[in-house]
Every structure is written in structure tokens, then in C-alpha cells.
XYZ file of C-alpha atoms in Angstrom:
613
model
C -115.374 162.562 -199.942
C -111.896 160.905 -200.147
C -110.780 158.704 -197.370
C -106.991 158.210 -196.774
C -105.596 155.388 -194.501
C -102.810 156.894 -192.311
C -100.626 154.777 -190.048
C -98.278 156.422 -187.545
C -95.380 154.454 -185.983
C -94.094 155.543 -182.469
C -90.540 155.006 -181.434
C -89.525 151.800 -179.622
C -87.121 153.314 -176.996
C -88.133 154.296 -173.427
C -90.287 157.406 -173.195
C -90.933 157.603 -176.990
C -94.700 157.677 -176.602
C -96.788 160.666 -175.908
C -100.113 161.734 -174.418
C -100.191 165.026 -176.368
C -102.438 165.909 -179.198
C -101.248 164.930 -182.553
C -102.777 166.331 -185.716
C -102.064 165.481 -189.172
C -102.654 167.211 -192.602
C -101.964 165.620 -195.939
C -100.588 168.009 -198.552
C -100.997 166.994 -202.188
C -100.540 168.650 -205.520
C -104.221 169.600 -205.639
C -104.671 170.706 -202.083
C -104.645 169.868 -198.507
C -106.770 167.492 -196.375
C -108.642 168.706 -193.205
C -106.343 169.157 -190.090
C -107.301 165.986 -188.320
C -106.853 165.013 -184.724
C -105.428 161.441 -184.515
C -107.466 159.892 -181.785
C -108.625 156.310 -181.461
C -110.545 154.808 -178.615
C -108.020 153.741 -176.015
C -104.337 154.935 -175.922
C -102.601 156.400 -178.798
C -99.070 156.687 -179.730
C -97.680 154.295 -177.096
C -94.161 153.073 -177.111
C -93.582 150.853 -180.250
C -97.132 151.218 -181.438
C -98.331 151.539 -185.071
C -101.668 153.175 -185.001
C -104.010 153.423 -188.009
C -106.371 156.347 -188.699
C -108.718 157.716 -191.467
C -108.218 161.120 -192.757
C -110.741 162.680 -195.102
C -110.574 165.345 -197.857
C -113.502 166.849 -199.873
C -111.606 166.221 -203.030
C -108.628 164.105 -204.354
C -105.393 165.547 -203.322
C -103.337 164.218 -206.278
C -99.806 163.085 -205.703
C -98.899 163.425 -202.064
C -96.184 165.878 -201.360
C -96.011 166.320 -197.630
C -97.365 164.941 -194.480
C -97.721 167.653 -191.801
C -97.551 166.508 -188.131
C -98.464 168.784 -185.469
C -98.111 168.192 -181.759
C -99.873 170.186 -179.109
C -99.524 170.018 -175.298
C -102.128 168.230 -173.287
C -101.934 168.783 -169.614
C -98.242 168.198 -169.372
C -95.334 168.489 -171.983
C -94.679 165.140 -173.376
C -92.199 164.717 -176.052
C -92.785 162.129 -178.809
C -90.577 160.157 -181.218
C -92.221 159.398 -184.655
C -90.579 156.715 -186.641
C -92.613 157.021 -189.833
C -95.992 157.725 -191.327
C -97.580 155.774 -194.189
C -100.447 157.146 -196.286
C -102.640 154.903 -198.524
C -104.794 157.016 -200.917
C -108.188 155.710 -202.173
C -107.208 153.084 -204.883
C -103.551 153.872 -204.751
C -100.330 152.515 -203.444
C -99.122 153.128 -199.869
C -96.536 155.871 -199.512
C -93.979 155.941 -196.755
C -92.962 159.233 -195.081
C -89.879 158.549 -192.776
C -89.577 160.831 -189.790
C -87.175 159.363 -187.158
C -87.083 162.474 -185.039
C -88.446 163.841 -181.753
C -91.175 166.432 -181.737
C -90.703 168.484 -178.671
C -93.010 171.268 -177.533
C -95.758 172.638 -179.633
C -94.471 171.957 -183.151
C -95.314 171.411 -186.771
C -93.053 169.098 -188.834
C -93.526 168.466 -192.608
C -92.384 165.107 -193.808
C -91.337 164.217 -197.358
C -91.978 160.846 -199.043
C -89.139 158.353 -198.674
C -88.060 158.426 -202.235
C -84.513 159.938 -202.383
C -84.255 163.100 -204.394
C -81.603 165.712 -205.117
C -82.467 169.417 -205.541
C -82.590 169.023 -209.398
C -85.095 166.208 -208.967
C -87.563 168.674 -207.322
C -89.387 171.066 -209.628
C -92.389 172.264 -207.428
C -91.737 175.420 -205.635
C -93.308 173.968 -202.491
C -90.897 171.215 -202.283
C -87.943 173.456 -203.035
C -89.141 175.752 -200.276
C -89.330 172.768 -197.877
C -85.703 171.901 -198.455
C -84.648 175.490 -197.719
C -86.757 175.680 -194.672
C -85.523 172.433 -193.241
C -81.869 173.378 -193.622
C -82.501 176.909 -192.282
C -84.097 175.269 -189.201
C -81.222 172.694 -188.817
C -78.604 175.391 -189.224
C -79.917 177.253 -186.195
C -79.523 174.392 -183.828
C -76.474 172.586 -185.353
C -73.825 175.217 -185.247
C -70.021 175.007 -185.683
C -67.583 175.986 -183.024
C -63.809 175.957 -182.664
C -63.298 173.889 -179.516
C -59.502 174.455 -179.833
C -57.305 175.972 -182.471
C -55.607 173.559 -184.952
C -58.006 170.598 -184.569
C -61.303 169.922 -186.438
C -64.236 172.138 -185.692
C -67.124 170.561 -183.948
C -70.737 170.892 -182.772
C -71.414 174.053 -180.699
C -72.288 172.158 -177.344
C -70.415 172.523 -174.111
C -72.166 169.445 -172.607
C -74.463 166.842 -173.973
C -77.541 168.767 -172.469
C -76.889 171.513 -175.064
C -77.381 169.123 -177.986
C -80.669 168.864 -179.820
C -82.929 166.126 -178.717
C -82.461 164.259 -182.030
C -78.642 164.076 -181.326
C -78.950 162.721 -177.848
C -78.593 159.091 -176.480
C -81.762 157.274 -176.061
C -82.672 156.840 -172.375
C -81.460 153.219 -172.220
C -78.135 154.119 -173.762
C -77.712 157.092 -171.510
C -78.376 155.049 -168.411
C -76.037 152.349 -169.389
C -73.259 154.746 -170.322
C -73.364 156.630 -167.098
C -73.535 153.567 -164.856
C -71.019 151.400 -166.562
C -67.923 153.184 -165.250
C -69.448 153.333 -161.819
C -69.905 149.615 -162.102
C -66.248 149.094 -163.114
C -64.832 151.122 -160.194
C -67.315 149.817 -157.455
C -68.702 146.463 -158.292
C -65.317 145.092 -159.364
C -63.526 146.168 -156.250
C -61.358 148.828 -157.965
C -62.455 151.609 -155.668
C -60.318 150.552 -152.735
C -57.282 150.608 -155.006
C -58.145 153.750 -156.977
C -57.571 156.056 -153.996
C -53.967 154.894 -153.677
C -52.490 157.691 -155.783
C -48.671 157.788 -155.872
C -48.273 154.354 -154.455
C -46.413 151.959 -156.723
C -47.118 148.288 -157.103
C -44.556 146.072 -155.385
C -43.766 143.792 -158.405
C -45.408 143.014 -161.761
C -47.513 140.194 -160.357
C -49.289 142.863 -158.099
C -51.189 144.097 -161.208
C -53.252 140.872 -160.944
C -54.870 142.282 -157.894
C -57.093 144.502 -160.133
C -57.176 141.896 -162.914
C -59.146 139.145 -161.285
C -62.640 139.948 -162.561
C -62.273 142.586 -165.289
C -60.677 140.608 -168.032
C -61.100 138.957 -171.312
C -59.323 136.058 -173.115
C -57.048 138.381 -174.971
C -56.333 140.306 -171.901
C -55.386 137.148 -170.015
C -53.162 136.061 -172.985
C -51.471 139.437 -172.697
C -50.810 138.931 -169.036
C -49.030 135.607 -169.840
C -47.110 136.661 -172.983
C -46.522 140.544 -172.850
C -42.848 140.211 -172.121
C -42.195 137.969 -175.208
C -40.655 139.694 -178.250
C -42.912 137.755 -180.792
C -45.987 139.084 -178.922
C -44.655 142.642 -179.117
C -44.332 142.156 -182.762
C -47.752 140.538 -183.070
C -49.439 143.637 -181.452
C -47.794 145.884 -184.005
C -49.870 144.161 -186.677
C -52.918 142.860 -184.851
C -53.353 145.435 -182.012
C -55.467 148.517 -182.086
C -53.053 150.698 -184.040
C -51.447 148.847 -186.942
C -51.062 151.913 -188.979
C -47.780 152.899 -187.215
C -45.635 150.162 -188.721
C -43.954 150.822 -191.981
C -41.600 148.971 -194.180
C -37.974 150.234 -193.752
C -35.665 150.127 -196.798
C -33.143 152.587 -195.290
C -32.454 153.325 -191.693
C -33.215 156.807 -190.412
C -30.028 158.894 -189.937
C -31.075 159.433 -186.342
C -31.197 155.729 -185.701
C -27.637 154.552 -186.020
C -28.264 150.773 -185.794
C -25.342 148.726 -187.154
C -25.402 145.286 -188.652
C -23.224 143.947 -185.798
C -25.680 145.232 -183.191
C -28.591 142.964 -184.415
C -26.767 140.103 -186.121
C -27.608 137.852 -183.353
C -31.434 138.500 -184.075
C -30.938 137.685 -187.747
C -31.808 134.308 -189.414
C -28.677 132.373 -190.294
C -26.907 133.330 -193.623
C -28.164 136.881 -193.539
C -27.611 140.419 -192.237
C -29.301 143.612 -191.698
C -28.266 145.192 -194.933
C -29.513 142.215 -196.893
C -32.819 142.194 -194.951
C -33.370 145.915 -195.583
C -33.064 145.257 -199.300
C -35.416 142.274 -199.038
C -38.144 144.352 -197.367
C -38.359 142.292 -194.182
C -37.251 145.176 -191.879
C -39.993 147.451 -190.416
C -39.991 150.619 -188.358
C -42.077 152.228 -185.611
C -41.299 155.873 -185.417
C -42.880 157.923 -182.763
C -41.332 161.202 -183.734
C -44.635 163.012 -183.393
C -44.320 162.654 -179.715
C -40.988 164.550 -179.587
C -41.100 167.576 -177.362
C -44.737 167.113 -176.469
C -45.351 168.769 -173.115
C -45.840 166.247 -170.263
C -48.621 166.098 -167.825
C -48.292 166.757 -164.167
C -50.731 164.771 -162.054
C -51.264 165.993 -158.455
C -47.861 167.779 -158.536
C -45.941 164.803 -159.811
C -44.486 165.046 -163.291
C -45.139 162.392 -165.949
C -42.738 161.450 -168.737
C -43.033 160.853 -172.539
C -40.519 159.451 -174.965
C -40.457 159.500 -178.731
C -39.048 156.086 -179.455
C -37.721 154.450 -182.724
C -38.207 150.675 -182.855
C -36.773 148.401 -185.504
C -38.395 145.032 -186.243
C -37.368 142.090 -188.402
C -39.717 139.567 -189.968
C -37.886 136.410 -188.985
C -38.663 133.323 -191.075
C -39.157 131.190 -188.039
C -40.063 133.382 -185.295
C -42.283 135.999 -186.943
C -42.092 139.810 -186.530
C -39.531 140.511 -183.675
C -38.307 143.871 -182.301
C -34.569 143.918 -182.733
C -33.428 147.596 -181.745
C -35.081 150.280 -179.684
C -33.979 153.890 -179.225
C -35.962 155.954 -176.763
C -35.441 159.381 -178.321
C -35.081 161.059 -181.628
C -31.566 162.306 -180.963
C -28.896 159.558 -180.732
C -26.204 159.934 -178.138
C -24.638 158.604 -174.887
C -27.888 159.365 -172.990
C -29.982 157.710 -175.670
C -28.492 154.297 -176.038
C -29.859 151.595 -178.528
C -31.515 148.796 -176.561
C -31.100 145.258 -178.010
C -32.502 141.857 -177.165
C -29.165 140.752 -175.994
C -29.085 143.450 -173.276
C -29.891 142.702 -169.724
C -33.479 141.398 -169.678
C -34.914 144.170 -167.464
C -33.278 146.797 -169.638
C -34.786 145.284 -172.778
C -38.174 144.900 -171.049
C -38.124 148.510 -169.936
C -37.348 149.784 -173.440
C -40.267 147.781 -174.861
C -42.595 149.216 -172.215
C -41.580 152.711 -173.266
C -42.495 151.887 -176.816
C -45.832 150.563 -175.789
C -46.436 153.686 -173.670
C -45.787 155.731 -176.744
C -48.228 153.490 -178.605
C -50.866 154.273 -175.995
C -50.605 158.088 -176.659
C -50.578 157.777 -180.436
C -53.287 155.158 -180.469
C -55.787 156.927 -178.102
C -55.166 160.579 -179.072
C -54.481 160.321 -182.817
C -55.624 156.962 -184.267
C -58.794 156.819 -182.084
C -59.839 160.252 -181.065
C -58.677 162.445 -183.902
C -58.789 160.141 -186.878
C -62.192 158.536 -186.117
C -64.249 160.496 -183.637
C -63.293 164.107 -184.623
C -63.046 163.529 -188.328
C -66.497 161.884 -188.471
C -68.077 164.678 -186.447
C -67.032 167.063 -189.223
C -69.094 165.074 -191.801
C -71.799 164.662 -189.205
C -72.372 168.454 -188.566
C -71.904 169.267 -192.308
C -74.436 166.622 -193.373
C -77.032 168.007 -190.858
C -76.414 171.518 -191.912
C -76.331 171.101 -195.662
C -78.452 168.161 -196.724
C -82.246 167.771 -196.236
C -83.594 164.443 -195.118
C -84.761 163.612 -198.601
C -81.331 163.861 -200.108
C -79.778 160.410 -200.990
C -76.437 161.286 -199.258
C -78.209 162.222 -196.099
C -80.084 158.898 -196.245
C -76.855 156.996 -196.874
C -74.981 158.719 -194.055
C -77.639 159.206 -191.364
C -77.338 155.659 -189.873
C -73.558 156.136 -189.724
C -73.784 159.365 -187.685
C -76.110 157.993 -184.783
C -74.863 159.118 -181.374
C -71.619 160.653 -182.652
C -72.365 164.123 -181.576
C -73.243 163.144 -177.994
C -70.246 160.742 -177.493
C -67.960 163.413 -178.878
C -69.387 166.138 -176.680
C -69.198 163.894 -173.618
C -65.592 163.075 -174.631
C -64.692 166.843 -174.748
C -66.271 167.643 -171.381
C -65.428 164.520 -169.511
C -62.363 162.849 -171.161
C -59.921 165.475 -172.657
C -61.103 168.652 -170.874
C -58.826 170.456 -168.407
C -60.055 168.393 -165.538
C -61.064 165.305 -167.531
C -59.884 161.679 -167.112
C -56.835 162.153 -169.531
C -55.588 164.981 -167.309
C -55.905 162.687 -164.265
C -54.210 159.603 -165.665
C -52.452 160.019 -169.046
C -49.074 161.442 -169.660
C -50.072 163.564 -172.614
C -53.156 164.822 -170.706
C -53.716 168.572 -170.628
C -51.607 170.721 -173.070
C -49.705 167.763 -174.453
C -52.833 166.109 -175.810
C -53.870 169.280 -177.746
C -50.359 169.900 -179.173
C -50.218 166.158 -180.297
C -53.532 166.413 -181.925
C -52.578 169.677 -183.635
C -49.377 168.323 -185.129
C -51.335 165.286 -186.554
C -54.157 167.347 -187.879
C -51.697 169.749 -189.580
C -50.364 167.015 -191.782
C -53.471 164.745 -192.032
C -54.297 163.739 -195.553
C -57.446 162.604 -196.997
C -55.491 159.604 -198.606
C -54.239 158.648 -195.030
C -57.868 158.048 -193.961
C -58.240 155.263 -196.751
C -57.311 151.757 -195.856
C -54.100 150.399 -197.055
C -53.152 146.967 -198.405
C -49.404 146.966 -197.846
C -46.804 148.289 -195.516
C -45.434 151.171 -197.523
C -44.354 154.271 -195.559
C -48.015 155.278 -195.153
C -47.329 157.151 -191.914
C -44.854 159.550 -193.610
C -46.164 163.092 -193.341
C -46.576 165.435 -196.325
C -47.827 168.910 -196.857
C -50.732 167.912 -198.942
C -54.145 169.150 -197.709
C -56.708 166.911 -196.084
C -58.794 166.726 -199.256
C -59.836 168.942 -202.224
C -62.480 171.545 -201.419
C -64.771 170.262 -204.238
C -65.936 166.946 -205.314
C -66.170 166.871 -209.243
C -67.000 163.438 -210.132
C -69.226 160.512 -209.101
C -66.162 158.407 -208.576
C -64.704 161.112 -206.218
C -68.059 161.343 -204.305
C -68.263 157.593 -204.057
C -64.664 157.331 -202.692
C -65.423 160.188 -200.103
C -68.581 158.559 -198.891
C -66.876 155.210 -198.646
C -64.188 156.843 -196.478
C -66.828 158.398 -194.201
C -68.648 155.137 -193.764
C -65.529 153.245 -193.301
C -64.068 155.534 -190.726
C -67.316 155.535 -188.620
C -67.686 151.745 -188.755
C -64.662 149.487 -189.604
C -61.868 151.950 -188.639
C -63.438 152.960 -185.365
C -64.165 149.278 -184.517
C -60.564 148.388 -185.233
C -59.205 150.962 -182.950
C -61.791 151.069 -180.209
C -63.043 147.525 -179.659
C -59.718 146.009 -178.721
C -58.527 148.750 -176.380
C -59.441 146.847 -173.116
C -57.929 143.612 -174.378
C -54.552 145.317 -175.063
C -54.642 147.765 -172.160
C -56.167 145.891 -169.288
C -52.885 144.129 -168.357
C -51.339 147.629 -167.641
C -47.671 146.939 -168.101
C -48.469 145.903 -171.731
C -49.660 149.289 -172.720
C -49.235 151.859 -169.907
C -51.178 155.114 -169.902
C -48.387 157.058 -168.356
C -44.744 156.675 -167.112
C -43.700 158.235 -163.789
C -39.894 158.100 -164.355
C -37.858 159.483 -167.254
C -36.533 157.011 -170.009
C -33.432 155.021 -168.871
C -30.116 156.329 -170.103
C -27.931 153.452 -168.956
C -28.718 149.814 -170.102
C -26.869 148.437 -167.235
C -28.808 150.281 -164.504
C -32.269 148.948 -165.103
C -33.743 147.291 -161.952
C -37.211 145.895 -160.987
C -37.566 148.844 -158.717
C -36.990 151.217 -161.705
C -39.563 149.338 -163.751
C -42.245 149.523 -160.952
C -41.454 153.252 -160.312
C -41.946 154.054 -163.916
C -45.102 152.163 -164.525
C -48.646 153.573 -163.598
C -49.237 153.647 -159.823
C -52.033 151.931 -158.238
C -54.614 154.611 -158.730
C -53.676 155.156 -162.345
C -53.651 151.426 -163.214
C -57.219 151.187 -161.829
C -58.475 154.144 -163.894
C -56.709 152.785 -167.018
C -58.363 149.333 -166.598
C -61.815 150.820 -165.859
C -61.826 153.380 -168.611
C -60.711 151.089 -171.392
C -63.313 148.536 -170.261
C -66.002 151.262 -170.199
C -65.142 152.522 -173.629
C -64.056 149.198 -175.376
C -66.817 146.799 -174.212
C -69.635 145.750 -176.453
C -72.421 148.170 -176.350
C -75.884 146.672 -175.272
C -77.918 148.775 -177.881
C -75.353 148.245 -180.718
C -76.555 148.253 -184.221
C -74.219 146.031 -186.304
C -72.864 147.196 -189.686
C -75.349 146.825 -192.519
C -78.429 146.779 -190.153
C -80.772 149.724 -190.088
C -83.326 150.386 -187.525
C -84.303 153.474 -189.346
C -85.473 152.855 -192.874
C -84.529 156.049 -194.735
C -84.517 154.432 -198.064
C -87.876 153.182 -199.203
C -87.333 152.457 -202.881
C -87.174 148.910 -203.996
C -83.711 149.204 -205.729
C -82.209 150.709 -202.704
C -83.610 148.193 -200.365
C -82.330 145.365 -202.709
C -78.783 146.858 -202.583
C -78.958 146.983 -198.729
C -80.109 143.280 -198.660
C -77.290 142.456 -201.004
C -74.738 144.235 -198.793
C -76.006 142.240 -195.778
C -75.553 139.015 -197.668
C -72.000 140.084 -198.598
C -71.196 140.814 -194.831
C -72.436 137.382 -193.912
C -70.030 135.819 -196.247
C -67.254 138.017 -194.810
C -68.218 136.900 -191.267
C -68.091 133.276 -192.214
C -64.723 133.674 -193.918
C -63.223 135.467 -190.846
C -64.657 132.863 -188.582
C -63.093 130.145 -190.821
C -59.731 131.863 -190.804
C -59.666 132.049 -187.045
C -60.804 128.490 -186.208
C -57.326 127.015 -185.611
C -55.666 130.218 -184.231
C -54.712 130.261 -180.622
C -55.112 134.054 -180.487
C -58.057 134.946 -182.622
C -58.672 138.370 -184.317
C -62.454 138.982 -184.230
C -62.593 142.608 -183.797
C -63.623 143.148 -187.397
C -66.362 140.505 -187.690
C -69.210 142.437 -189.175
C -71.490 141.463 -186.383
C -69.069 143.213 -183.954
C -68.655 146.439 -186.023
C -71.175 149.132 -184.920
C -72.854 151.188 -187.726
C -71.752 154.255 -186.145
C -69.443 155.865 -183.516
C -71.496 155.435 -180.374
C -68.763 155.084 -177.704
């Protein structure tokens, strides 16, 4: 009689344990063990428990191929989350069988050992059949659907309740997510303001009435400095959407800025033409917003502009805006605003640029280029790669919670009656058209990080990426892009949104009046009538806090609560990666020590391992 030592690890989150019957069968090259009920004195399979059992076989099983877990109902149905199973054969080494999935209902699950294997590494028919069966089962529950034409396909789920249990938030995450927005509106005294739809604030200082408790050091800094030109330029590089800025060697034909117009903004002894050649002139071009349908909120039209903004890297003052045109077609009704214009006219022009920034940042850089792009790889991975595949093991930690947060986004944020429709100028039809425009010209190369300020936002007709990956180098780059997008890129766009948007005039979600056509007609009344009203301001502040705050169950980049890789070489690589991240963290902290306004969004400890919010 052969005796095998089996340990079973239950999940650590709330409700992971079970009172149901759990059976195990060990499958080896030479046969199977007895189907064994796992039952020790006392309670088994409690939350966080690692239970040990003895499983017998009348003969040696040879090399272990599979561990078969079987859950059967006892009294009431009780789901169970299994982390892993280990098996120690007589006189042999312990073998780890990762699970990391929910067992719901009466179900059998066959687990492979943790060693990563591609299909060509499997010769046994039984293991090849296991790969096929696993994918066939997954393809039944993870299905593609076209949520809207012209944007990436997504998971077939109308609400989060339609998702498989393995794709759902854990209970603690779900509770926190659903209560945090309620907290923002009620506990922070926003509710009494949020009902005041259509009522404008009296003056800019009025925005402080919703700013007293929901704030951060950067948000407070915004409140103090948002009107200053250097801070406008600072946000172009250090805000949530630095991809918009591009070096300008030649002015666009539809932006007729002359050297005389901006000479007062230049350093002594130089001019616009010279600085264009030197590469110290930069451009923000929001042409993608041109003609996008505007939202109507409770019967009141909202407005969008497609501005052009010229910036100059002043040797003493830093990156400064020097000319703004609030439309793509120059003319008498589309004047070029300059820093020497009346202060309110120049301020209002900058507000319009920041409003355009909100639309592009939230809809394109954040929603489309991180959430929706990563979801494509998430669904494809679940449908095409078995859990034993090395690429599945590599990507799985970076796809955690992505399906649920995206499904909630489609049903609660960007739906026909979602939050965007209630508060954002591109809400409704405009949001979809904007996303379609970007996706049509989205390139695989544009998802890769850049090291300079070339015209990287210029659109081309090249496809998003080739249909096939032919070399190991191409595969490595592709996987790096997926991991980068789901971690670093998402952190860069998401984590600072409250900091930059909490002071509403700095980055308004909507504008309630059309862009100004007369530089001399700007008044404070016009500014206040254009900015979001009281209700919209409250929702902008609450939503950006809700989505941008640090998550209580966040798993930082390089940390893995689920150990899909079990081989020593892979574990060594992971440990080396963590050590490198620690060095990067120390370097970033050192760089920020003497800065008045620190940039800490990309500290590895603040980058989540996946898109969870």
C-alpha cells in the first residue's frame, strides 16, 4: 500500500471556505488512487487553512499527472476557493498543483502540476486531452461580444453578475467598491450640493465648498496654482495624460500663429522661427474632438472644443503655453488667445484646453487604451491558453479583476444612463464616436512607451498589430506591452485623476457655454456659467476620488498572491524582478526628495499588478 501526503490550501478571502464534501483522486502514469474523502477531525477547508491528508493507493502511481478534486453538496450549497494542492509521494519530492479557482456546485476539477508546459512539451494523450477539455470548458463561459461597433470586443456579460465566479471581485473588494462612492457623496457632505443641478457657483472660490475634506496634497497645490502658466505646462508633462504633447518643428496650417504674436513670451534674443528649429516648441492638438456630438444633460446642451495649444520651453520659466486656438478652423470667430490678452480671456482659453484634456484622458488614454485594450488580451488568454501554459502563468496575475471592473464600467459609467451621460460633455453618443475614431487609428506601436517627444500622437493607417507573432523577440515585446499597459500605463493615467481633477476648474468634466469668440468679452460671469455647475462638480470630485484612490486590497507590481510558477528558475527571476523594482523605488524617492511637487504615481509600490479600478 502506497501512502501519499496531500495538503490542500483554501483561499484567504471572505467566504472562501466550505462545509461541502471534498474528494481527491491522484492520477499518475501507472494508474489512479482511490477516490478519497478529505475529512479530518474538526473543521476542514476553513478560510486560509492548509489541511493535510493521507491518500492511499494499492500500487505506485508513477509520475503524477493530475490531481482530481471533486466537490459535492452537503446540506446547503457552499462554494469553495482552492489555492493549491501539494502531493508528496512515498520517498519522493513534493509536487505543487496550482488551482486558484472557485469550485461552485457539484463539480470535478483536474489540476496539472505547476511546471509550465507548452503543447509540444506534452506527449501523453491524457495531458493533451486535458488541455483541450480545459479550453473547451472555458470557451463556453468566456465568450466574445461586440458591445458597440468600432471599439474592441469584450466579455459577453451585461452586468458583473453574468461573469463566471473566477472573474468576480472578492467579497471585500466588492463591498469596498460599492460603498466608497456612497461614502464620497454622503459622508463628505457632497449630497446636499449634488442635488443643485443647473445652479452655477458664484465665483471660483465657491469650489472650495466641496473641497474641504476630499483633497490631497497635489489637489491642494492645484487649487493654489492652477491659473499659473508654468503649472499648465507642468501638467502637460506630469499629469495623467502626457502622451498628447508633441514636439513641433512646423506650425500646422490651421494654426496661424505669427512670430509677432508670441514674441513677448520668448526669451531675449530669440524668436518663434528660431525656437521651432531648435525643437523647444511643442503642440497639443485635440483635433480628434472636432465635430464630436455633445451631450445634453437634463435638457441643457453641453459644449466641446477641439483646441490647439502651442507651448514653449522657456530657459528660465519652464514649459509655458504661448498661444491657444479653440477650434480647428481659424477665423474671426476662432481667435488665437495669447498670454498678453485680458487675464480672464487667457484663463478661459486654458480652461477649455483642460476640458478637452479631460475628454481625451478619460475616454481614450484611460478607458480605451488601458481598460479595453487589456480586456482583449484577458479574454483571449482565458479562451486560448490552458493554465499550464507559461504565457497564461505570466499574464494571469496582470488580468485580475479586469473583467469585472470593465463590465461595471460599461453598465454604470459609460452606458446610456451611466455617470458619463449625467456629467461629462462627451457622454452618450459622443463618447462612442470619440472611442471609435481613436480605435480606428490605434497602432500597436503607440501602446509602447516612448523616450522622447516626437510626433507620437500622429495618426497613421497602420493596423494595431500583425495577426501573427513569428519570433521570440516579437512575443517578448507583445507580452511586455500587455503587462506594461495593465500595470504602469494604467497607474500613470488612473492614479492621479483625483489629484488633477478634484479642483474642478483645473480639469472640468464639461462646459455649459460655447467657446468664447471675442477675447475682449470674457467676464467672470462667463467663466462661471461655462464651468460645471454645483451638481456636476460634486459628481466629478466624487467619481475621480472613487476611481483614483488607492485600493485597500491592491497587489503591487511584482508581488504575486497566486504562485502560478513553481519552478526554481522562474521563482528566481521573480525575486530578481522584485529586487530591481526596489532599486527603482529608491531611485524615484531620491529624485523626488527636494521637489516641492513630487511625482510618485509610478513608484512600484503604488502600481497595481492589474487593472482593478
